[in-house]
Rosetta silent file (secondary structure, phi, psi, omega in degrees, C-alpha in Angstrom):
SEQUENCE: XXXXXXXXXXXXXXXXXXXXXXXXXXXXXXXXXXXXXXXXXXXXXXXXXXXXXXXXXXXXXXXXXXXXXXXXXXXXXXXXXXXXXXXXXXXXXXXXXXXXXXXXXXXXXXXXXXXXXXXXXXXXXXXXXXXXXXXXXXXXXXXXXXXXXXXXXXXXXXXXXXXXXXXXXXXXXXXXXXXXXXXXXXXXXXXXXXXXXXXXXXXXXXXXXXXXXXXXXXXXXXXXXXXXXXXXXXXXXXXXXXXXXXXXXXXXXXXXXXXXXXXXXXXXXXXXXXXXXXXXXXXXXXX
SCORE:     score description
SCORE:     0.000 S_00000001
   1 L     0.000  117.333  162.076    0.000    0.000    0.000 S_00000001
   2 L   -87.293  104.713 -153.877    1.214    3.308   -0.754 S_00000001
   3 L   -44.766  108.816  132.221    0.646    5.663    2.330 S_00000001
   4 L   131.675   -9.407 -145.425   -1.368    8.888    0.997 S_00000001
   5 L   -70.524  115.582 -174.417   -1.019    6.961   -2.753 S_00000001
   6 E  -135.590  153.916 -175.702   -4.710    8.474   -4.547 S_00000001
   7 L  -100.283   53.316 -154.174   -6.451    7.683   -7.083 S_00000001
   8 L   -49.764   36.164 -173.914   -7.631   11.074   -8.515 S_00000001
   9 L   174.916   79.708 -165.831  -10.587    9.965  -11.148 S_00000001
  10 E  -138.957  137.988  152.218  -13.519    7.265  -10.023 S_00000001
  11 L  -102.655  170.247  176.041  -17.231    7.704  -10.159 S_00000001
  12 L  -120.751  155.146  168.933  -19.747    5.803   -7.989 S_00000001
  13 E  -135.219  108.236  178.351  -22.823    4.394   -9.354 S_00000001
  14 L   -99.219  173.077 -170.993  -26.237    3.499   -7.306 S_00000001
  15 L   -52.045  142.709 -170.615  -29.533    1.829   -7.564 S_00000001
  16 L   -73.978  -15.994 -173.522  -31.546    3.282  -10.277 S_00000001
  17 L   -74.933  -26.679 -168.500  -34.493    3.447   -7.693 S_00000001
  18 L  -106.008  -46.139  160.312  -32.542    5.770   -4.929 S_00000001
  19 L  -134.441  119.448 -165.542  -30.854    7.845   -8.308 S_00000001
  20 L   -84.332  136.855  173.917  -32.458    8.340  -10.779 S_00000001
  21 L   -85.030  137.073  153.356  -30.185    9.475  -14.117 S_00000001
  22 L   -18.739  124.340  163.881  -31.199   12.566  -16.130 S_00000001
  23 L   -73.231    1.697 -164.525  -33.236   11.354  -18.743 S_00000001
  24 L  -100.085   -0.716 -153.942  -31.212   13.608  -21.316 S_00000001
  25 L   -66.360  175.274  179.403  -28.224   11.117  -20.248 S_00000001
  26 L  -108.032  -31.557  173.678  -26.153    9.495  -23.223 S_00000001
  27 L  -153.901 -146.845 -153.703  -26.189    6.246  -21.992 S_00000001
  28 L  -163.703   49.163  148.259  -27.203    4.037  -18.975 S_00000001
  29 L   -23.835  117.426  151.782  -24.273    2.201  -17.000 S_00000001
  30 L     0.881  168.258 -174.783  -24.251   -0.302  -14.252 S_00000001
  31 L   -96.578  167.455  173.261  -24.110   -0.112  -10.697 S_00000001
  32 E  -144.623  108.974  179.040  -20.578    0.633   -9.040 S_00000001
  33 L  -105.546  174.253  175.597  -20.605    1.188   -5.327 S_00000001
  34 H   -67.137  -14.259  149.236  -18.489    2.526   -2.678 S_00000001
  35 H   -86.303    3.855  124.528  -17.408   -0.939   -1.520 S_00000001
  36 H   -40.286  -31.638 -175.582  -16.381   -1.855   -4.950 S_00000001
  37 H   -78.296  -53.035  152.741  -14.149    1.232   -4.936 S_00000001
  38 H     1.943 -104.548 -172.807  -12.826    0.156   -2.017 S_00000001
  39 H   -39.851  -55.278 -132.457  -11.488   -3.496   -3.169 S_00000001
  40 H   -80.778  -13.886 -166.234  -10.669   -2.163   -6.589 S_00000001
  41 H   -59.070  -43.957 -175.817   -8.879    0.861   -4.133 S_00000001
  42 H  -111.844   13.150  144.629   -6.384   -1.870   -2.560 S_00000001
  43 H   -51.796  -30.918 -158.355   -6.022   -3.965   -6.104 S_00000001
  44 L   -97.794  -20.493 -168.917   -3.814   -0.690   -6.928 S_00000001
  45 L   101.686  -19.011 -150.550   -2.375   -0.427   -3.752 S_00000001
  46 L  -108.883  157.794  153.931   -3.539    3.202   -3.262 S_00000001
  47 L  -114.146   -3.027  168.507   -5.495    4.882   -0.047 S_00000001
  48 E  -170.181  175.245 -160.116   -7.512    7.180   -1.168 S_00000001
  49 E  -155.679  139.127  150.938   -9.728    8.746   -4.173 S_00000001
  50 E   -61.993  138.372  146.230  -11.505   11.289   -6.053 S_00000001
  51 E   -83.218  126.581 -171.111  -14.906   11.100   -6.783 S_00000001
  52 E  -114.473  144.343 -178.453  -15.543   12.861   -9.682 S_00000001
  53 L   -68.214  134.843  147.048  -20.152   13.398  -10.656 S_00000001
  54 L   -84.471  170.718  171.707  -20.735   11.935  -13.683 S_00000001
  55 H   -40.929  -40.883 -167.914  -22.684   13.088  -16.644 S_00000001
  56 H   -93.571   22.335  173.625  -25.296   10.987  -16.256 S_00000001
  57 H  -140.675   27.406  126.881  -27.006   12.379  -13.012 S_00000001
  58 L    63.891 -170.669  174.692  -26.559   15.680  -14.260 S_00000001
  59 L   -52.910    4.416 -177.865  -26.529   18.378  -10.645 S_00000001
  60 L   -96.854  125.583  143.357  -27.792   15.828   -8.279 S_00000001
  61 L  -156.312   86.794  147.032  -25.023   14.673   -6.554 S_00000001
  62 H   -23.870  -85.201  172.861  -26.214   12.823   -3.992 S_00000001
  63 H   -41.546  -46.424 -174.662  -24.851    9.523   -4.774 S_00000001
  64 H   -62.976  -52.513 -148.775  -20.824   10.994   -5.532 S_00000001
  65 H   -91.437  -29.375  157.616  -21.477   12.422   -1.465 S_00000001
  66 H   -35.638  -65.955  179.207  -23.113    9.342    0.049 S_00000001
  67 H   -62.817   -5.929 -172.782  -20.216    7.519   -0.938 S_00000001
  68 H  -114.224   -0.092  172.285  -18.039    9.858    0.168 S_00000001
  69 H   -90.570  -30.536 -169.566  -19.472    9.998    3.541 S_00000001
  70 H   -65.428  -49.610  178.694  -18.958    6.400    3.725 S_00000001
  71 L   -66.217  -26.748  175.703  -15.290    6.552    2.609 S_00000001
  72 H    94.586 -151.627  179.125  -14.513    9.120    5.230 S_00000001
  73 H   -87.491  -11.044  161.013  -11.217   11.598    4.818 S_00000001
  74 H   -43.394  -40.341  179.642  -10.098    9.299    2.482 S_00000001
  75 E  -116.686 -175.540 -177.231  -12.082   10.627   -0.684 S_00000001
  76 E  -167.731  175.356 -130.894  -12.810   14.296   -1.701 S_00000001
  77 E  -161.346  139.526  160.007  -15.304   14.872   -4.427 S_00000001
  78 E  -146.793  101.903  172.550  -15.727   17.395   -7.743 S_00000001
  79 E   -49.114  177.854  148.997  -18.977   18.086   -8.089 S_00000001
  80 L  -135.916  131.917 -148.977  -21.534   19.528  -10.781 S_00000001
  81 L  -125.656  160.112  159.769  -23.177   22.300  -10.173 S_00000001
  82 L   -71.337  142.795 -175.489  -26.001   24.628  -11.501 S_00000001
  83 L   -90.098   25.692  173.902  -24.031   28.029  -12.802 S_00000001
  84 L  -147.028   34.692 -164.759  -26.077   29.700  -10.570 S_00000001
  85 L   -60.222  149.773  177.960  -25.889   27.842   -7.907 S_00000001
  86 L   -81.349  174.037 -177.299  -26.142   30.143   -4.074 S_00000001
  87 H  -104.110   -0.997  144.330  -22.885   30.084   -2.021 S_00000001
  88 H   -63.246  -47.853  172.016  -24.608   28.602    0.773 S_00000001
  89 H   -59.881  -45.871  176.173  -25.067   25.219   -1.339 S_00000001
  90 H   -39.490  -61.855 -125.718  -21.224   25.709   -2.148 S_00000001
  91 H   -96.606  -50.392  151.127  -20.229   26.057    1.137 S_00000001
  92 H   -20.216  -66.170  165.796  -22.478   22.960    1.961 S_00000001
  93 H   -61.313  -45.500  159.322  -20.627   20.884   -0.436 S_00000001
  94 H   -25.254  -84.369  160.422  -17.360   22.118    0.894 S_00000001
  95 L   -17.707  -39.930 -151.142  -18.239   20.932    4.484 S_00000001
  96 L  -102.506  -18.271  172.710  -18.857   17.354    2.692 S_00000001
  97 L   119.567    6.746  173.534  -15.244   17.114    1.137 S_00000001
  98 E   -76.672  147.211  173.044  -16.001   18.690   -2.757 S_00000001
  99 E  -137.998   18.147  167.667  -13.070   20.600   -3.361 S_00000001
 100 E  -163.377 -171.517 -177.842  -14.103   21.400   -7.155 S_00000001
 101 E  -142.712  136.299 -157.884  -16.696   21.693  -10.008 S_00000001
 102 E  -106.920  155.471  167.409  -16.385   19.798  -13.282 S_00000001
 103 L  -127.471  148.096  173.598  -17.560   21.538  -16.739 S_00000001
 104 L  -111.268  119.624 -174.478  -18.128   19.663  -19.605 S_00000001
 105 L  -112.305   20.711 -171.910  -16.551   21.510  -22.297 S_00000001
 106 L  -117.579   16.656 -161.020  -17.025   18.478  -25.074 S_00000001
 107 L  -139.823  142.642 -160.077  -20.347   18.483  -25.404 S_00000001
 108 L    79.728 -162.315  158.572  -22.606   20.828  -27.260 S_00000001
 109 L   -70.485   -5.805  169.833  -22.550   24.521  -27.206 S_00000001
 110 L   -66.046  -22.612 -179.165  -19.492   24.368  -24.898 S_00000001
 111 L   -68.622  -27.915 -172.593  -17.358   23.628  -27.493 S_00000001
 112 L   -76.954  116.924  175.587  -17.813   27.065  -28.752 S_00000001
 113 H   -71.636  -25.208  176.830  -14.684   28.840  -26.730 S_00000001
 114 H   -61.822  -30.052 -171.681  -16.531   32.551  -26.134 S_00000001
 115 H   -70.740  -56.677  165.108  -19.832   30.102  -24.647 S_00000001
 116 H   -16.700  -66.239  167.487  -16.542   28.006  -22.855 S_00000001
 117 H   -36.387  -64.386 -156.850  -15.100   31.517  -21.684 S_00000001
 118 H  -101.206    8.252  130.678  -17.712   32.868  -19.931 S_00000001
 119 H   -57.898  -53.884  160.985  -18.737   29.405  -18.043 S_00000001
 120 H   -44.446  -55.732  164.204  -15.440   29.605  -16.689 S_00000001
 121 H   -54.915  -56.863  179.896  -15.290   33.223  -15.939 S_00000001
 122 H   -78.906  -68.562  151.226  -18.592   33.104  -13.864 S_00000001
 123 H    -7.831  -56.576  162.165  -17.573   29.848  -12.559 S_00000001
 124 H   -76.508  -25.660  178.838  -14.503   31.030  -10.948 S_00000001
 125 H   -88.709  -14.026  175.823  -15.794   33.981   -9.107 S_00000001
 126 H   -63.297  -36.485 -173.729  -18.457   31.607   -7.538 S_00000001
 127 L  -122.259   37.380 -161.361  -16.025   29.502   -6.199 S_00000001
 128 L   -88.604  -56.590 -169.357  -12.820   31.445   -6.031 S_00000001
 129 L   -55.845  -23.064  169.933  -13.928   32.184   -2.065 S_00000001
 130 L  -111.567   11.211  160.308  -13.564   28.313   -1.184 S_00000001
 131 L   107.900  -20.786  179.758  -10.226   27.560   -2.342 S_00000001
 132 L   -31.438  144.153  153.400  -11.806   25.346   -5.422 S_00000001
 133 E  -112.214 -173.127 -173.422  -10.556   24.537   -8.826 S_00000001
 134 E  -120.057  133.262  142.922  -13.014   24.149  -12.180 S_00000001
 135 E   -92.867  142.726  174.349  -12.363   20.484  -13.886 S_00000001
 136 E   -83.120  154.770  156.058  -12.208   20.799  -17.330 S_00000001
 137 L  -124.016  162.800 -165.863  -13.368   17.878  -20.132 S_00000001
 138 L   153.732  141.304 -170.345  -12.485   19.777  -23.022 S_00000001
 139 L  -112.918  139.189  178.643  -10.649   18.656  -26.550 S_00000001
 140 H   -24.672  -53.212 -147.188   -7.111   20.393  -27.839 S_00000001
 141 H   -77.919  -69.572 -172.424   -8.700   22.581  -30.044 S_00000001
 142 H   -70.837  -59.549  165.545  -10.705   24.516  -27.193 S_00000001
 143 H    -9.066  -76.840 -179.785   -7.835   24.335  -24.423 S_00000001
 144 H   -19.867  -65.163 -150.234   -5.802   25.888  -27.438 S_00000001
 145 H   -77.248  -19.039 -176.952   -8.183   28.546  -28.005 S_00000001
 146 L   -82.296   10.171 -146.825   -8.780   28.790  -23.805 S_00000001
 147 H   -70.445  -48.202 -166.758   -4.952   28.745  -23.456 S_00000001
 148 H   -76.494  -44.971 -178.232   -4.823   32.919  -21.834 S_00000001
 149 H   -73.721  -41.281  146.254   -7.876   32.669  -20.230 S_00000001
 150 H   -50.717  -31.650 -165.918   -6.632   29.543  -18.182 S_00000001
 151 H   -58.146  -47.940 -140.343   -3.152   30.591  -18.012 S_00000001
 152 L  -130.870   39.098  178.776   -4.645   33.842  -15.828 S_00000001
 153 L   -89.014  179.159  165.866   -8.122   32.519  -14.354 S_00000001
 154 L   -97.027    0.756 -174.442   -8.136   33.034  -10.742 S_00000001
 155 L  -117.469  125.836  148.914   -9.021   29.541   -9.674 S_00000001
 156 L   -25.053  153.519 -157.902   -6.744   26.260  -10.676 S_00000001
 157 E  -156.102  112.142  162.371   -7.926   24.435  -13.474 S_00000001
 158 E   -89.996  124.552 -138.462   -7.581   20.551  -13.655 S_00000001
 159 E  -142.520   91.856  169.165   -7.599   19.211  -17.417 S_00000001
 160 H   -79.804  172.971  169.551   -8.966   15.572  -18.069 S_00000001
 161 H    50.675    0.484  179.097   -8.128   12.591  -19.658 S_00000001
 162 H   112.069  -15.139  169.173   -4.717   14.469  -21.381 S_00000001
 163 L   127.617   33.625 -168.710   -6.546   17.352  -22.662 S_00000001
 164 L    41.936   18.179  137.631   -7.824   14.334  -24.791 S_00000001
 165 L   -29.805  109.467 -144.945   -4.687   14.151  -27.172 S_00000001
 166 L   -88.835  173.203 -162.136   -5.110   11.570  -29.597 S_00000001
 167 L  -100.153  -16.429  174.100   -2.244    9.434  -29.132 S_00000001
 168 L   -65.754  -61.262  174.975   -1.925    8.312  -32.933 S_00000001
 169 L   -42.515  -40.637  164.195   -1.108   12.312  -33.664 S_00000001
 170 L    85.367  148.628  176.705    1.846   12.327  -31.473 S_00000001
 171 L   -61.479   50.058 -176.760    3.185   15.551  -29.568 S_00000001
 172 L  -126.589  -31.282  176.935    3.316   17.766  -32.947 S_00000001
 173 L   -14.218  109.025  142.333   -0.572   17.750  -32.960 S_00000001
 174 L    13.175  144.101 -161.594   -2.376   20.969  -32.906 S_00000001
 175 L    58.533  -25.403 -141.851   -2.944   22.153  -29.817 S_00000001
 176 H   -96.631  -20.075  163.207   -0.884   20.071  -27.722 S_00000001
 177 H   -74.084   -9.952  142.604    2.059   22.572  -27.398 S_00000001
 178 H   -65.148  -19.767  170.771   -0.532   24.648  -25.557 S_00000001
 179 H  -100.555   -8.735  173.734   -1.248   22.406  -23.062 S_00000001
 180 H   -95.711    0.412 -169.335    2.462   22.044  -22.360 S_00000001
 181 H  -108.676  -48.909  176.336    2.676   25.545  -22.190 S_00000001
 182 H   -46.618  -70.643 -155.923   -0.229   25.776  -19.861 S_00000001
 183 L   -66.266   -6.936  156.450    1.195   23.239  -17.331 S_00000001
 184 L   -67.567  -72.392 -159.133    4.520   24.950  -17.275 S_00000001
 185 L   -64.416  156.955  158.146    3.561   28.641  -16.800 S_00000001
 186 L  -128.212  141.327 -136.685    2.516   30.305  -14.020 S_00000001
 187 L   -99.513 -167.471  170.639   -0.142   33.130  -13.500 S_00000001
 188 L   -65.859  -25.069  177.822    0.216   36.146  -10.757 S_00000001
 189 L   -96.483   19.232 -146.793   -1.365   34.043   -8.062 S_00000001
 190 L   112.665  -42.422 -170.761    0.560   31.360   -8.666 S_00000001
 191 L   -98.142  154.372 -151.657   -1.499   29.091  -10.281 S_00000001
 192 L  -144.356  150.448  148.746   -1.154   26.388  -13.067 S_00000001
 193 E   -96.171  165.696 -165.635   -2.828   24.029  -14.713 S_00000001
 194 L  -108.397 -152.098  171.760   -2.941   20.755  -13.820 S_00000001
 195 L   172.044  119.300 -176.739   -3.886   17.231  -16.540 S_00000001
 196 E   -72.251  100.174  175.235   -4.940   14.380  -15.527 S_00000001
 197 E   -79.289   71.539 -170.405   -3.040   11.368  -16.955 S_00000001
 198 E  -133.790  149.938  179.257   -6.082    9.298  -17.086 S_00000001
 199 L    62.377   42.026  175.322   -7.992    6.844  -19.225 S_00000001
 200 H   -35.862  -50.259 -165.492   -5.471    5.981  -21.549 S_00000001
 201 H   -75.319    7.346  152.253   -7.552    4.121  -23.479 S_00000001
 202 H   -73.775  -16.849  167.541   -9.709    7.198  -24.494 S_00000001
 203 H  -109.599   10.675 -167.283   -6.852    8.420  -26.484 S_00000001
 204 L  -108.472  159.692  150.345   -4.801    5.106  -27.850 S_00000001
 205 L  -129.143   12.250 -167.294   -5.227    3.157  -30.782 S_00000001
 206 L  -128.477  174.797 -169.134   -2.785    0.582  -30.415 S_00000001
 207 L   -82.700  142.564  165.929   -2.927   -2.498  -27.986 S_00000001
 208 L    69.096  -20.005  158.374   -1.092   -1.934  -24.336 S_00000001
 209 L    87.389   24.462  172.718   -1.489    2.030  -24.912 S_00000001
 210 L   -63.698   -7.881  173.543    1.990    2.361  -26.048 S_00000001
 211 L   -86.500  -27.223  152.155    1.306    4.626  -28.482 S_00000001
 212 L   -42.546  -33.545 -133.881    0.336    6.998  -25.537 S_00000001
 213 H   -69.938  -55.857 -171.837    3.863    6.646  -23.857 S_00000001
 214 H   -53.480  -35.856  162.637    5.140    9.912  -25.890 S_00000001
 215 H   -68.740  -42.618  177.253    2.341   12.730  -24.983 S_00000001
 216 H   -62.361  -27.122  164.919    2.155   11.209  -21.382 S_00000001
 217 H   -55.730  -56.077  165.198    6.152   11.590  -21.217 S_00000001
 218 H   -67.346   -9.012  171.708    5.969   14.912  -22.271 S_00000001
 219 H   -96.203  -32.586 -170.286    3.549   16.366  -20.091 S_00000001
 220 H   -76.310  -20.519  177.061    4.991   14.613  -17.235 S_00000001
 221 H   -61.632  -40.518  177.620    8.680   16.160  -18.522 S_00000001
 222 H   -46.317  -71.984 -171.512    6.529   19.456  -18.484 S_00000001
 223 H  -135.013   35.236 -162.410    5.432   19.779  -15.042 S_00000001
 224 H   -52.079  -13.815 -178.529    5.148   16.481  -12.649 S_00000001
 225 H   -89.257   -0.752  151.461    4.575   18.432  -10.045 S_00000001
 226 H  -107.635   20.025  171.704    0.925   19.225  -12.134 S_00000001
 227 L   -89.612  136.777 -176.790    0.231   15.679  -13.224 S_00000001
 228 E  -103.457  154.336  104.791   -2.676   14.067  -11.700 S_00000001
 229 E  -112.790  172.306 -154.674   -3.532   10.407  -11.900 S_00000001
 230 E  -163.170  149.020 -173.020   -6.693    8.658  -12.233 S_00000001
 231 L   -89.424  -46.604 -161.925   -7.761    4.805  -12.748 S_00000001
 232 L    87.479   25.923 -169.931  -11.507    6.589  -14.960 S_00000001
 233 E   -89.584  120.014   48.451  -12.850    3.298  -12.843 S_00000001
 234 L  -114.236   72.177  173.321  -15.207    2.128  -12.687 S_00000001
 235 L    24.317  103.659  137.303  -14.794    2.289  -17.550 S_00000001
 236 L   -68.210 -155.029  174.619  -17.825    3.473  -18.548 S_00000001
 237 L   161.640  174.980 -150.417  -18.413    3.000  -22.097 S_00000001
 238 L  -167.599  113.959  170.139  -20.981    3.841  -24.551 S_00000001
 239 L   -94.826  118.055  178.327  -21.929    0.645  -26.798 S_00000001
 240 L   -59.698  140.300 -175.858  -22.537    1.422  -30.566 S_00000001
 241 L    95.290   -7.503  172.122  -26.077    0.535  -31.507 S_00000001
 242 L   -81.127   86.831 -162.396  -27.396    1.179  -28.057 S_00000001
 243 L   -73.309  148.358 -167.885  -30.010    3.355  -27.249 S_00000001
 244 L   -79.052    0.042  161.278  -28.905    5.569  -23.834 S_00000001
 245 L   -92.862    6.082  168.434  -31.766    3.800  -21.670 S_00000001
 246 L  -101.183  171.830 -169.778  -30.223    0.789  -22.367 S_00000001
 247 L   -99.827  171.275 -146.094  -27.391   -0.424  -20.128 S_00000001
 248 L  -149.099   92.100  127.726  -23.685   -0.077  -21.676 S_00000001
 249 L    31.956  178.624 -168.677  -21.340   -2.400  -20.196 S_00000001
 250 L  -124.072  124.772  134.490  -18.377   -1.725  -18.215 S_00000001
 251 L   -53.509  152.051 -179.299  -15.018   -1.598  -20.242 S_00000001
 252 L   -99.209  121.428  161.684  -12.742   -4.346  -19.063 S_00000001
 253 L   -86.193  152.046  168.032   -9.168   -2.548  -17.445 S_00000001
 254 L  -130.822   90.093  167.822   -6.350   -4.232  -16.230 S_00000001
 255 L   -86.947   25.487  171.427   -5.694   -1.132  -13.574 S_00000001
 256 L   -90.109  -39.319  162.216   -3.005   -2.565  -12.014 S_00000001
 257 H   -28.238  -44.195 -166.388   -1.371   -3.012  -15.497 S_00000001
 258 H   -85.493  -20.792  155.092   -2.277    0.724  -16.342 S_00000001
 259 H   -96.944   -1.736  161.575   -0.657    2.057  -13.065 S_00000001
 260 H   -83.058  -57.686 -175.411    2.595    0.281  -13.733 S_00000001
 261 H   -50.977   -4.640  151.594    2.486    1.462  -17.396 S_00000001
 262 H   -79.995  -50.426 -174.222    2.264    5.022  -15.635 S_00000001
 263 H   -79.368    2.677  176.190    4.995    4.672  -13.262 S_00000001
 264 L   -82.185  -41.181  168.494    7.665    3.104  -16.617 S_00000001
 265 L   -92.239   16.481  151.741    6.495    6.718  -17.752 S_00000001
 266 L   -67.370  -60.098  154.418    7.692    8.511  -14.975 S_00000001
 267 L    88.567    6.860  172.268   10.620    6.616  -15.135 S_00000001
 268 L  -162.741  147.017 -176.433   11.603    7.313  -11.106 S_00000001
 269 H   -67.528  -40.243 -168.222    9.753    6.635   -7.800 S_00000001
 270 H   -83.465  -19.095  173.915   10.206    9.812   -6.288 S_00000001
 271 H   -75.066  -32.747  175.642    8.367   11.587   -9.704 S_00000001
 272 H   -91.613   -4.790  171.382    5.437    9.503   -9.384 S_00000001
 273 H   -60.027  -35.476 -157.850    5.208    9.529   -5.737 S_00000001
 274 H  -101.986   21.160  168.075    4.796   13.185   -6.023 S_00000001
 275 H  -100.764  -17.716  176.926    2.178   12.821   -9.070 S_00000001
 276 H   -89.657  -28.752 -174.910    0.090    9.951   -6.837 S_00000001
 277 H  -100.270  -82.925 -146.743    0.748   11.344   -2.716 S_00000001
 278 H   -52.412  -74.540 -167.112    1.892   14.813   -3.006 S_00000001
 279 H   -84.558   11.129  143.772    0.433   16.839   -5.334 S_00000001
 280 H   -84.988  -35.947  170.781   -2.719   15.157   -4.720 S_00000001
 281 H   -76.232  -14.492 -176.724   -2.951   16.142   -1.204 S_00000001
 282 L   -96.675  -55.187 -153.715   -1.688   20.227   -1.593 S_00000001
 283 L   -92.823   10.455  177.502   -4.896   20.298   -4.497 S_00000001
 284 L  -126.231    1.243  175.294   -7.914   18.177   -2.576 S_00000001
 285 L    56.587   59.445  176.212   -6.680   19.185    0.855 S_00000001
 286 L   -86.522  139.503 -172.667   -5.803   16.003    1.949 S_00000001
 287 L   -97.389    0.000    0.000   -4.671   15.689    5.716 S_00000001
């Protein structure tokens, strides 16, 4: 077990009967509970985890904070919010162990960076008063065009999945010297972004995710002391041919495989100790 060793990037899933998904959802998934997360929690070796809400329960999240009462000081939570949410409900959700608010910037009119912009921008002054960051989901091209306006928000900014950087493109890709740029620089307060080296297999196309090894090298080469990891457990997946009330399978992971194939790109103990312990605990306020 590695003492403080987290798992930044897990959803929970519950009974469809205690929460109910948005009916606008994309698909339907299984259940995944907090003592799955658990077991799959000491398969890795690890002590503790993000919960991040998913998409498909939309602002209730209920279920991500159940489980996270259950887990204790162990987990810490990034919510989704209403943009107009009061700062008593914030401050609520603090108290419970959220320490951020996810945007979906992949989906939709979000894609558009001025629509992008000013979710962010209102975004940040709501929750610039608890210490928060905004997670991003968000594709090269809009990072790219978001590059100034992250570089200089006033809140930390997390970046999933690699900024989604296809791994076939290689680090000459469009965009992707902007997200290395991001994760380098720093703004007047301080602050950087961070990128989640999660869910290889949303960006590979080859077998074993070796075709990954070269963006994830370079971002960790960037900054390690902004790299995040994340198992993306419990693999959703969205089956073609599937209507989204029907249910859509679990990818099958090998995450123990998938966190050694992280630390061979690290390539030393003490850099991924301080992308799995450290710098998880200074940005979720881990004790």
């Amino acid at each position: 077990m590695l003492t403080g060793g987290c798992d930044c990037h897990v959803h929970v899933i519950g009974p469809a009967t205690q929460y109910p998904m948005t009916q606008e959802r994309a698909y339907t998934p299984p259940k995944a509970s907090p003592t799955d997360l658990i077991a799959v929690r000491r398969r890795l070796g690890l002590a503790r985890n993000v919960l991040i809400q998913p998409s498909f329960y939309g602002t209730d999240n209920r279920c991500m904070l159940e489980a996270m009462a259950q887990l204790g000081d162990s987990a810490r939570g990034v919510a989704v919010v209403a943009p107009d949410i009061a700062a008593a409900e914030l401050a609520k959700l603090d108290a419970q162990g959220v320490r951020g608010v996810r945007l979906n910037l992949e989906s939709g009119a979000n894609r558009d960076p001025k629509a992008a912009a000013i979710a962010l921008n209102e975004m940040a002054k709501r929750i610039r008063p608890l210490g928060w960051h905004i997670q991003i989901y968000a594709a090269l091209p809009v990072i790219a065009a978001l590059g100034n306006l992250i570089a200089t928000l006033s809140v930390q900014v997390v970046i999933d999945h690699f900024g989604l950087a296809q791994a076939k493109d290689g680090v000459d890709q469009p965009g992707f010297a902007a997200l290395l740029e991001l994760v380098r620089a720093r703004n007047a307060s301080g602050n950087k972004a961070y990128v989640k080296l999660s869910a290889p297999y949303r960006i590979s196309q080859g077998s074993g995710y070796a075709d990954v090894a070269p963006i994830a090298r370079a971002l960790i080469e960037a900054s390690p002391d902004r790299m995040l990891w994340g198992s993306d457990w419990p693999h959703t997946d969205r089956v073609p041919g599937r209507g989204p009330l029907e249910l859509h399978p679990f990818r099958t992971i090998d995450g123990p495989a998938v966190l050694a194939l992280f630390r061979e790109w690290c390539g030393d103990e003490t850099i991924a100790r301080t992308i799995l312990v450290e710098t998880p605990a200074r940005l979720y306020g881990f004790t």
